[in-house]
mmCIF file of C-alpha atoms in Angstrom:
data_model
loop_
_atom_site.group_PDB
_atom_site.id
_atom_site.type_symbol
_atom_site.label_atom_id
_atom_site.label_comp_id
_atom_site.label_asym_id
_atom_site.label_seq_id
_atom_site.Cartn_x
_atom_site.Cartn_y
_atom_site.Cartn_z
ATOM 1 C CA MET A 757 112.119 84.830 81.678
ATOM 2 C CA ILE A 758 114.124 85.190 84.865
ATOM 3 C CA PHE A 759 112.053 87.045 87.406
ATOM 4 C CA ALA A 760 113.642 89.579 89.723
ATOM 5 C CA ARG A 761 112.310 87.941 92.887
ATOM 6 C CA GLN A 762 113.920 84.610 91.985
ATOM 7 C CA HIS A 763 117.088 86.442 91.064
ATOM 8 C CA ILE A 764 117.544 88.235 94.377
ATOM 9 C CA TRP A 765 116.473 85.339 96.611
ATOM 10 C CA LEU A 766 118.715 82.825 94.866
ATOM 11 C CA HIS A 767 121.658 85.139 95.297
ATOM 12 C CA ALA A 768 120.864 85.526 98.994
ATOM 13 C CA LEU A 769 120.650 81.761 99.504
ATOM 14 C CA LYS A 770 123.993 81.230 97.774
ATOM 15 C CA LEU A 771 125.776 83.573 100.179
ATOM 16 C CA SER A 772 128.775 81.991 101.859
ATOM 17 C CA ALA A 773 128.282 82.704 105.552
ATOM 18 C CA SER A 774 131.683 81.377 106.570
ATOM 19 C CA PHE A 775 133.515 83.690 104.174
ATOM 20 C CA GLN A 776 131.558 86.725 105.331
ATOM 21 C CA CYS A 777 132.150 85.882 108.990
ATOM 22 C CA ARG A 778 135.876 85.475 108.405
ATOM 23 C CA GLN A 779 136.042 88.828 106.694
ATOM 24 C CA PHE A 780 134.058 90.478 109.489
ATOM 25 C CA CYS A 781 136.206 88.953 112.227
ATOM 26 C CA LYS A 782 139.370 89.952 110.426
ATOM 27 C CA THR A 783 138.164 93.537 110.066
ATOM 28 C CA ALA A 784 136.760 93.765 113.582
ATOM 29 C CA GLY A 785 139.910 92.279 115.086
ATOM 30 C CA LEU A 786 142.125 94.759 113.284
ATOM 31 C CA GLU A 787 139.987 97.733 114.285
ATOM 32 C CA LEU A 788 139.898 96.608 117.927
ATOM 33 C CA ALA A 789 143.660 96.210 117.930
ATOM 34 C CA ILE A 790 144.075 99.718 116.562
ATOM 35 C CA ALA A 791 141.719 101.148 119.165
ATOM 36 C CA SER A 792 143.371 99.357 122.106
ATOM 37 C CA ASN A 793 146.999 100.009 121.141
ATOM 38 C CA SER A 794 146.785 103.674 120.182
ATOM 39 C CA LYS A 795 147.191 106.409 122.761
ATOM 40 C CA GLY A 796 146.646 109.259 120.351
ATOM 41 C CA PRO A 797 144.599 109.653 117.172
ATOM 42 C CA ALA A 798 144.146 106.427 115.218
ATOM 43 C CA PRO A 799 146.662 106.071 112.372
ATOM 44 C CA THR A 800 145.448 106.460 108.838
ATOM 45 C CA ILE A 801 145.302 103.015 107.272
ATOM 46 C CA PRO A 802 144.300 102.353 103.661
ATOM 47 C CA ARG A 803 140.743 101.039 103.322
ATOM 48 C CA ILE A 804 141.946 97.835 101.689
ATOM 49 C CA SER A 805 144.254 97.139 104.659
ATOM 50 C CA ARG A 806 141.335 97.452 107.038
ATOM 51 C CA GLY A 807 139.258 94.984 105.041
ATOM 52 C CA LEU A 808 136.958 97.790 103.842
ATOM 53 C CA PRO A 809 135.748 97.874 100.237
ATOM 54 C CA LYS A 810 136.728 100.660 97.900
ATOM 55 C CA LYS A 811 133.948 103.190 97.488
ATOM 56 C CA VAL A 812 132.527 103.201 93.978
ATOM 57 C CA LYS A 813 130.191 105.447 92.048
ATOM 58 C CA LEU A 814 126.944 103.789 91.082
ATOM 59 C CA ARG A 815 126.779 102.998 87.387
ATOM 60 C CA GLY A 816 124.763 105.516 85.418
ATOM 61 C CA VAL A 817 124.198 107.843 88.411
ATOM 62 C CA ASP A 818 125.733 111.304 88.713
ATOM 63 C CA LYS A 819 124.827 112.309 92.285
ATOM 64 C CA VAL A 820 123.668 110.174 95.222
ATOM 65 C CA ILE A 821 122.135 111.674 98.356
ATOM 66 C CA ALA A 822 121.034 109.801 101.458
ATOM 67 C CA VAL A 823 117.961 110.824 103.434
ATOM 68 C CA SER A 824 118.188 109.708 107.038
ATOM 69 C CA SER A 825 116.537 110.309 110.385
ATOM 70 C CA ALA A 826 117.996 107.506 112.535
ATOM 71 C CA LYS A 827 114.525 107.535 114.112
ATOM 72 C CA GLY A 828 111.335 105.904 112.922
ATOM 73 C CA GLY A 829 108.044 107.738 112.666
ATOM 74 C CA VAL A 830 109.260 111.222 111.796
ATOM 75 C CA GLY A 831 108.087 111.179 108.166
ATOM 76 C CA LYS A 832 111.450 110.556 106.523
ATOM 77 C CA SER A 833 110.114 108.404 103.677
ATOM 78 C CA THR A 834 107.430 110.967 102.861
ATOM 79 C CA VAL A 835 110.127 113.637 102.749
ATOM 80 C CA SER A 836 112.311 111.395 100.559
ATOM 81 C CA VAL A 837 109.566 110.817 98.009
ATOM 82 C CA ASN A 838 108.435 114.427 97.817
ATOM 83 C CA LEU A 839 112.068 115.530 97.611
ATOM 84 C CA ALA A 840 112.719 113.141 94.718
ATOM 85 C CA LEU A 841 109.583 114.295 92.896
ATOM 86 C CA SER A 842 110.451 117.954 93.486
ATOM 87 C CA LEU A 843 113.933 117.374 92.078
ATOM 88 C CA ALA A 844 112.378 115.737 89.013
ATOM 89 C CA MET A 845 110.172 118.784 88.522
ATOM 90 C CA THR A 846 113.314 120.886 88.010
ATOM 91 C CA GLY A 847 114.156 118.792 84.957
ATOM 92 C CA LYS A 848 116.593 116.407 86.627
ATOM 93 C CA ARG A 849 116.493 112.683 85.924
ATOM 94 C CA VAL A 850 115.738 111.258 89.343
ATOM 95 C CA GLY A 851 115.448 107.870 90.981
ATOM 96 C CA ILE A 852 114.739 106.729 94.512
ATOM 97 C CA LEU A 853 116.107 103.612 96.185
ATOM 98 C CA ASP A 854 114.305 102.205 99.211
ATOM 99 C CA THR A 855 117.085 100.686 101.342
ATOM 100 C CA ASP A 856 114.770 99.606 104.159
ATOM 101 C CA ILE A 857 114.708 95.841 103.676
ATOM 102 C CA PHE A 858 112.336 95.090 106.548
ATOM 103 C CA GLY A 859 109.876 97.972 106.203
ATOM 104 C CA PRO A 860 109.816 99.336 102.643
ATOM 105 C CA SER A 861 107.511 102.331 102.169
ATOM 106 C CA ILE A 862 108.313 103.582 98.682
ATOM 107 C CA PRO A 863 105.939 101.227 96.781
ATOM 108 C CA ARG A 864 102.923 102.554 98.699
ATOM 109 C CA LEU A 865 104.025 106.188 98.540
ATOM 110 C CA LEU A 866 104.555 106.064 94.770
ATOM 111 C CA ASN A 867 101.567 103.794 94.069
ATOM 112 C CA LEU A 868 103.783 101.148 92.516
ATOM 113 C CA SER A 869 103.431 97.387 92.594
ATOM 114 C CA GLY A 870 104.489 94.365 90.631
ATOM 115 C CA GLU A 871 107.743 92.565 90.136
ATOM 116 C CA PRO A 872 110.489 94.294 88.158
ATOM 117 C CA ASN A 873 112.034 92.562 85.171
ATOM 118 C CA VAL A 874 115.757 92.006 84.771
ATOM 119 C CA THR A 875 118.135 92.788 81.932
ATOM 120 C CA PRO A 876 119.972 90.057 80.005
ATOM 121 C CA ASP A 877 122.936 90.586 82.353
ATOM 122 C CA ASN A 878 120.678 90.100 85.405
ATOM 123 C CA ARG A 879 120.331 93.714 86.517
ATOM 124 C CA LEU A 880 117.029 94.806 88.046
ATOM 125 C CA ILE A 881 114.954 97.249 85.991
ATOM 126 C CA PRO A 882 113.323 99.952 88.175
ATOM 127 C CA LEU A 883 109.618 100.643 88.173
ATOM 128 C CA SER A 884 108.545 104.209 87.462
ATOM 129 C CA ASN A 885 105.753 106.607 88.337
ATOM 130 C CA TYR A 886 105.293 110.390 88.269
ATOM 131 C CA GLY A 887 108.548 110.696 86.325
ATOM 132 C CA VAL A 888 110.718 109.077 89.017
ATOM 133 C CA LYS A 889 112.338 105.639 88.818
ATOM 134 C CA ALA A 890 112.114 103.496 91.951
ATOM 135 C CA MET A 891 113.511 100.271 93.352
ATOM 136 C CA SER A 892 112.491 98.646 96.610
ATOM 137 C CA MET A 893 112.520 95.307 98.375
ATOM 138 C CA GLY A 894 108.763 95.775 98.479
ATOM 139 C CA PHE A 895 108.601 95.002 94.756
ATOM 140 C CA LEU A 896 110.219 91.624 95.346
ATOM 141 C CA ILE A 897 107.865 90.321 98.045
ATOM 142 C CA PRO A 898 104.711 88.669 96.661
ATOM 143 C CA ASP A 899 102.619 89.395 99.768
ATOM 144 C CA SER A 900 102.770 92.955 101.103
ATOM 145 C CA ASP A 901 101.630 91.693 104.528
ATOM 146 C CA ALA A 902 104.385 89.083 104.751
ATOM 147 C CA PRO A 903 107.319 89.956 107.020
ATOM 148 C CA ILE A 904 110.897 89.514 105.875
ATOM 149 C CA VAL A 905 112.368 87.176 108.487
ATOM 150 C CA TRP A 906 116.006 87.122 107.443
ATOM 151 C CA ARG A 907 119.250 87.054 109.341
ATOM 152 C CA GLY A 908 121.818 89.768 108.797
ATOM 153 C CA LEU A 909 123.889 88.041 106.115
ATOM 154 C CA MET A 910 120.917 87.546 103.800
ATOM 155 C CA VAL A 911 119.774 91.120 104.435
ATOM 156 C CA MET A 912 123.209 92.445 103.509
ATOM 157 C CA LYS A 913 123.250 90.380 100.328
ATOM 158 C CA ALA A 914 119.858 91.767 99.320
ATOM 159 C CA LEU A 915 121.119 95.281 100.046
ATOM 160 C CA GLN A 916 124.213 94.637 97.917
ATOM 161 C CA GLN A 917 122.014 93.757 94.975
ATOM 162 C CA LEU A 918 119.803 96.808 95.425
ATOM 163 C CA LEU A 919 122.898 98.998 95.515
ATOM 164 C CA HIS A 920 124.948 97.470 92.721
ATOM 165 C CA GLU A 921 122.624 95.485 90.464
ATOM 166 C CA VAL A 922 119.971 97.969 89.389
ATOM 167 C CA GLU A 923 119.949 99.331 85.843
ATOM 168 C CA TRP A 924 119.043 102.989 86.436
ATOM 169 C CA GLY A 925 119.558 103.935 82.806
ATOM 170 C CA GLY A 926 121.157 107.298 83.516
ATOM 171 C CA LEU A 927 120.203 109.519 86.453
ATOM 172 C CA ASP A 928 121.215 112.980 87.579
ATOM 173 C CA VAL A 929 120.216 112.326 91.186
ATOM 174 C CA LEU A 930 119.481 109.140 93.120
ATOM 175 C CA VAL A 931 117.774 109.573 96.490
ATOM 176 C CA LEU A 932 118.431 106.836 99.045
ATOM 177 C CA ASP A 933 115.674 106.418 101.613
ATOM 178 C CA LEU A 934 117.532 104.972 104.595
ATOM 179 C CA PRO A 935 115.948 102.898 107.377
ATOM 180 C CA PRO A 936 116.044 104.041 111.015
ATOM 181 C CA GLY A 937 119.213 103.554 113.004
ATOM 182 C CA THR A 938 122.966 103.743 112.452
ATOM 183 C CA GLY A 939 123.727 100.061 111.921
ATOM 184 C CA ASP A 940 124.671 97.572 109.213
ATOM 185 C CA THR A 941 122.644 99.115 106.394
ATOM 186 C CA GLN A 942 123.958 102.614 106.960
ATOM 187 C CA LEU A 943 127.560 101.430 107.318
ATOM 188 C CA THR A 944 127.367 99.246 104.224
ATOM 189 C CA ILE A 945 126.062 102.137 102.144
ATOM 190 C CA THR A 946 128.554 104.706 103.421
ATOM 191 C CA GLN A 947 131.497 102.316 103.060
ATOM 192 C CA GLN A 948 130.705 100.979 99.602
ATOM 193 C CA ILE A 949 129.347 103.804 97.471
ATOM 194 C CA VAL A 950 130.226 107.429 96.919
ATOM 195 C CA LEU A 951 127.637 109.638 98.600
ATOM 196 C CA ASP A 952 127.452 113.284 97.568
ATOM 197 C CA GLY A 953 125.652 114.263 100.739
ATOM 198 C CA ALA A 954 123.194 113.381 103.475
ATOM 199 C CA VAL A 955 119.940 115.052 104.464
ATOM 200 C CA ILE A 956 118.834 114.607 108.076
ATOM 201 C CA VAL A 957 115.094 114.634 108.797
ATOM 202 C CA SER A 958 113.642 115.237 112.262
ATOM 203 C CA THR A 959 110.653 116.704 114.008
ATOM 204 C CA PRO A 960 111.358 119.600 116.414
ATOM 205 C CA GLN A 961 110.785 117.261 119.377
ATOM 206 C CA ASP A 962 113.818 116.601 121.578
ATOM 207 C CA ILE A 963 113.206 112.842 121.673
ATOM 208 C CA ALA A 964 113.447 112.703 117.872
ATOM 209 C CA LEU A 965 116.424 115.032 117.747
ATOM 210 C CA ILE A 966 118.455 112.766 120.049
ATOM 211 C CA ASP A 967 118.594 110.112 117.329
ATOM 212 C CA ALA A 968 118.772 112.582 114.445
ATOM 213 C CA VAL A 969 121.939 114.070 115.932
ATOM 214 C CA LYS A 970 123.442 110.590 116.240
ATOM 215 C CA GLY A 971 122.657 109.979 112.583
ATOM 216 C CA LEU A 972 124.225 113.277 111.575
ATOM 217 C CA ASN A 973 127.381 112.530 113.543
ATOM 218 C CA MET A 974 127.571 109.077 111.956
ATOM 219 C CA PHE A 975 127.824 110.659 108.505
ATOM 220 C CA LYS A 976 130.533 112.987 109.751
ATOM 221 C CA LYS A 977 132.527 110.023 111.106
ATOM 222 C CA VAL A 978 132.440 108.257 107.749
ATOM 223 C CA ASP A 979 133.316 111.427 105.820
ATOM 224 C CA VAL A 980 129.965 111.923 104.100
ATOM 225 C CA PRO A 981 129.095 115.621 103.740
ATOM 226 C CA VAL A 982 125.945 116.647 105.597
ATOM 227 C CA LEU A 983 123.915 118.889 103.316
ATOM 228 C CA GLY A 984 121.637 120.023 106.129
ATOM 229 C CA MET A 985 118.582 119.198 108.198
ATOM 230 C CA VAL A 986 114.870 119.219 107.418
ATOM 231 C CA GLN A 987 112.413 120.109 110.153
ATOM 232 C CA ASN A 988 109.358 117.949 109.480
ATOM 233 C CA MET A 989 105.947 118.434 111.120
ATOM 234 C CA SER A 990 107.148 121.891 112.148
ATOM 235 C CA VAL A 991 103.758 123.498 112.736
ATOM 236 C CA PHE A 992 100.094 122.544 112.563
ATOM 237 C CA VAL A 993 97.767 125.103 110.988
ATOM 238 C CA CYS A 994 94.110 124.606 111.866
ATOM 239 C CA PRO A 995 92.106 124.270 108.609
ATOM 240 C CA ASN A 996 89.138 126.018 110.235
ATOM 241 C CA CYS A 997 90.633 129.060 111.957
ATOM 242 C CA ASN A 998 94.237 129.078 110.689
ATOM 243 C CA HIS A 999 95.557 129.044 114.241
ATOM 244 C CA GLU A 1000 99.152 127.751 114.404
ATOM 245 C CA THR A 1001 100.062 125.096 116.958
ATOM 246 C CA HIS A 1002 103.582 123.765 117.437
ATOM 247 C CA ILE A 1003 102.637 120.250 118.463
ATOM 248 C CA PHE A 1004 106.203 118.929 118.599
ATOM 249 C CA GLY A 1005 107.822 122.082 119.924
ATOM 250 C CA THR A 1006 109.381 125.040 118.160
ATOM 251 C CA ASP A 1007 112.652 125.401 116.317
ATOM 252 C CA GLY A 1008 114.306 122.303 117.774
ATOM 253 C CA VAL A 1009 115.964 121.486 114.451
ATOM 254 C CA ASP A 1010 117.162 125.091 114.059
ATOM 255 C CA ARG A 1011 118.767 124.931 117.486
ATOM 256 C CA GLU A 1012 120.575 121.653 116.823
ATOM 257 C CA ALA A 1013 121.642 122.694 113.322
ATOM 258 C CA LYS A 1014 123.351 125.779 114.720
ATOM 259 C CA ARG A 1015 125.012 123.756 117.472
ATOM 260 C CA LEU A 1016 126.308 121.184 114.978
ATOM 261 C CA GLY A 1017 127.471 123.675 112.381
ATOM 262 C CA THR A 1018 125.025 122.778 109.639
ATOM 263 C CA GLU A 1019 121.984 124.490 108.168
ATOM 264 C CA VAL A 1020 118.261 123.944 107.914
ATOM 265 C CA LEU A 1021 117.250 123.118 104.344
ATOM 266 C CA GLY A 1022 113.576 123.786 105.051
ATOM 267 C CA SER A 1023 110.582 123.200 107.286
ATOM 268 C CA ILE A 1024 107.615 121.035 106.367
ATOM 269 C CA PRO A 1025 104.245 121.694 108.062
ATOM 270 C CA LEU A 1026 102.082 119.065 109.723
ATOM 271 C CA HIS A 1027 98.966 118.792 107.573
ATOM 272 C CA ALA A 1028 96.308 116.131 107.166
ATOM 273 C CA SER A 1029 96.444 116.287 103.369
ATOM 274 C CA ILE A 1030 100.112 115.264 103.312
ATOM 275 C CA CYS A 1031 99.245 112.111 105.228
ATOM 276 C CA GLN A 1032 96.093 111.318 103.282
ATOM 277 C CA LEU A 1033 97.682 111.823 99.874
ATOM 278 C CA SER A 1034 100.738 109.796 100.845
ATOM 279 C CA ASP A 1035 98.572 106.874 101.945
ATOM 280 C CA ALA A 1036 96.694 107.112 98.650
ATOM 281 C CA GLY A 1037 99.952 106.883 96.684
ATOM 282 C CA LYS A 1038 99.709 110.384 95.260
ATOM 283 C CA PRO A 1039 102.252 112.617 97.033
ATOM 284 C CA VAL A 1040 101.268 116.201 97.733
ATOM 285 C CA VAL A 1041 103.715 117.726 95.235
ATOM 286 C CA ILE A 1042 101.895 115.755 92.524
ATOM 287 C CA ALA A 1043 98.329 116.051 93.812
ATOM 288 C CA ASP A 1044 98.492 119.738 94.799
ATOM 289 C CA PRO A 1045 101.669 121.196 93.297
ATOM 290 C CA ASP A 1046 100.843 124.849 93.996
ATOM 291 C CA SER A 1047 99.904 124.421 97.654
ATOM 292 C CA PHE A 1048 101.877 125.788 100.584
ATOM 293 C CA ASN A 1049 102.799 122.234 101.571
ATOM 294 C CA SER A 1050 104.223 121.450 98.136
ATOM 295 C CA LYS A 1051 106.211 124.678 98.070
ATOM 296 C CA ALA A 1052 107.835 123.658 101.350
ATOM 297 C CA TYR A 1053 109.140 120.436 99.760
ATOM 298 C CA LYS A 1054 110.217 122.266 96.618
ATOM 299 C CA ASN A 1055 112.165 124.738 98.741
ATOM 300 C CA VAL A 1056 114.078 121.836 100.293
ATOM 301 C CA ALA A 1057 114.790 120.449 96.803
ATOM 302 C CA GLU A 1058 116.126 123.818 95.618
ATOM 303 C CA ASN A 1059 118.469 124.045 98.591
ATOM 304 C CA VAL A 1060 119.682 120.485 98.032
ATOM 305 C CA LEU A 1061 120.426 121.221 94.373
ATOM 306 C CA LYS A 1062 122.480 124.272 95.343
ATOM 307 C CA LYS A 1063 124.575 121.998 97.551
ATOM 308 C CA ILE A 1064 125.221 119.185 95.089
ATOM 309 C CA TYR A 1065 125.410 121.349 91.957
ATOM 310 C CA PRO A 1066 127.097 124.531 93.248
#
């Protein structure tokens, strides 16, 4: 049997660096020439003429949404998982793709481990738990403590395989959990596949919003519709006295959403149980589906569905 880990690593090692570099230089040179020679708005040039790939729909997937924060540590992956699970609870066939090559979180959050098998035509078969299919680089690394020390070309090849060589088997919605930043991974995804929308996650804190706004504007620049923003860790409610404390400030996401012409899809409270259950691999919408915390995630899922299935 061909194992998935061998499959993806062999493909990465066979990557032709010289070809990729030539393509990059050709594209970069053309774009720089356009930028330097134009005095007005840049002319519209077909994607193929700019060396950009044609966007394609993922095989067997109806809708694809990206969850981004452009900032680490704001709880984006936890939101992604609970969003995917909440969507599945509405009866949709849902999958989640962990596109963070260096720091995959989905295996831990969904309590999944082991190496996926591959189909006869060498497509990766997702693992599944709680009714959601999942694929992550974390499934392909034998030691969860081992770092992935790869240069950019190998990382991009691995990402290509996660995007285009997974047998999802028919999904209504695929949630992409994006890594922090607005770099190679984000550009590769937005340039190669059809995205039906992006969800921006941030805490109310200004320092987090600085990067979240950059992420939102990135999606606008690449013509991906922004479905809205999620305010995570919005308020802490004391479990003893029920006193509310806005640890990261109040309504920062609401303020920026209004300024940027988008809407707030929902607010998620800061609660110890969300953290504890996530670490245990049993997300709150599964462990305590009727709680206030779970209803907050489900509200976000309902608003997302209204956007992608109007």
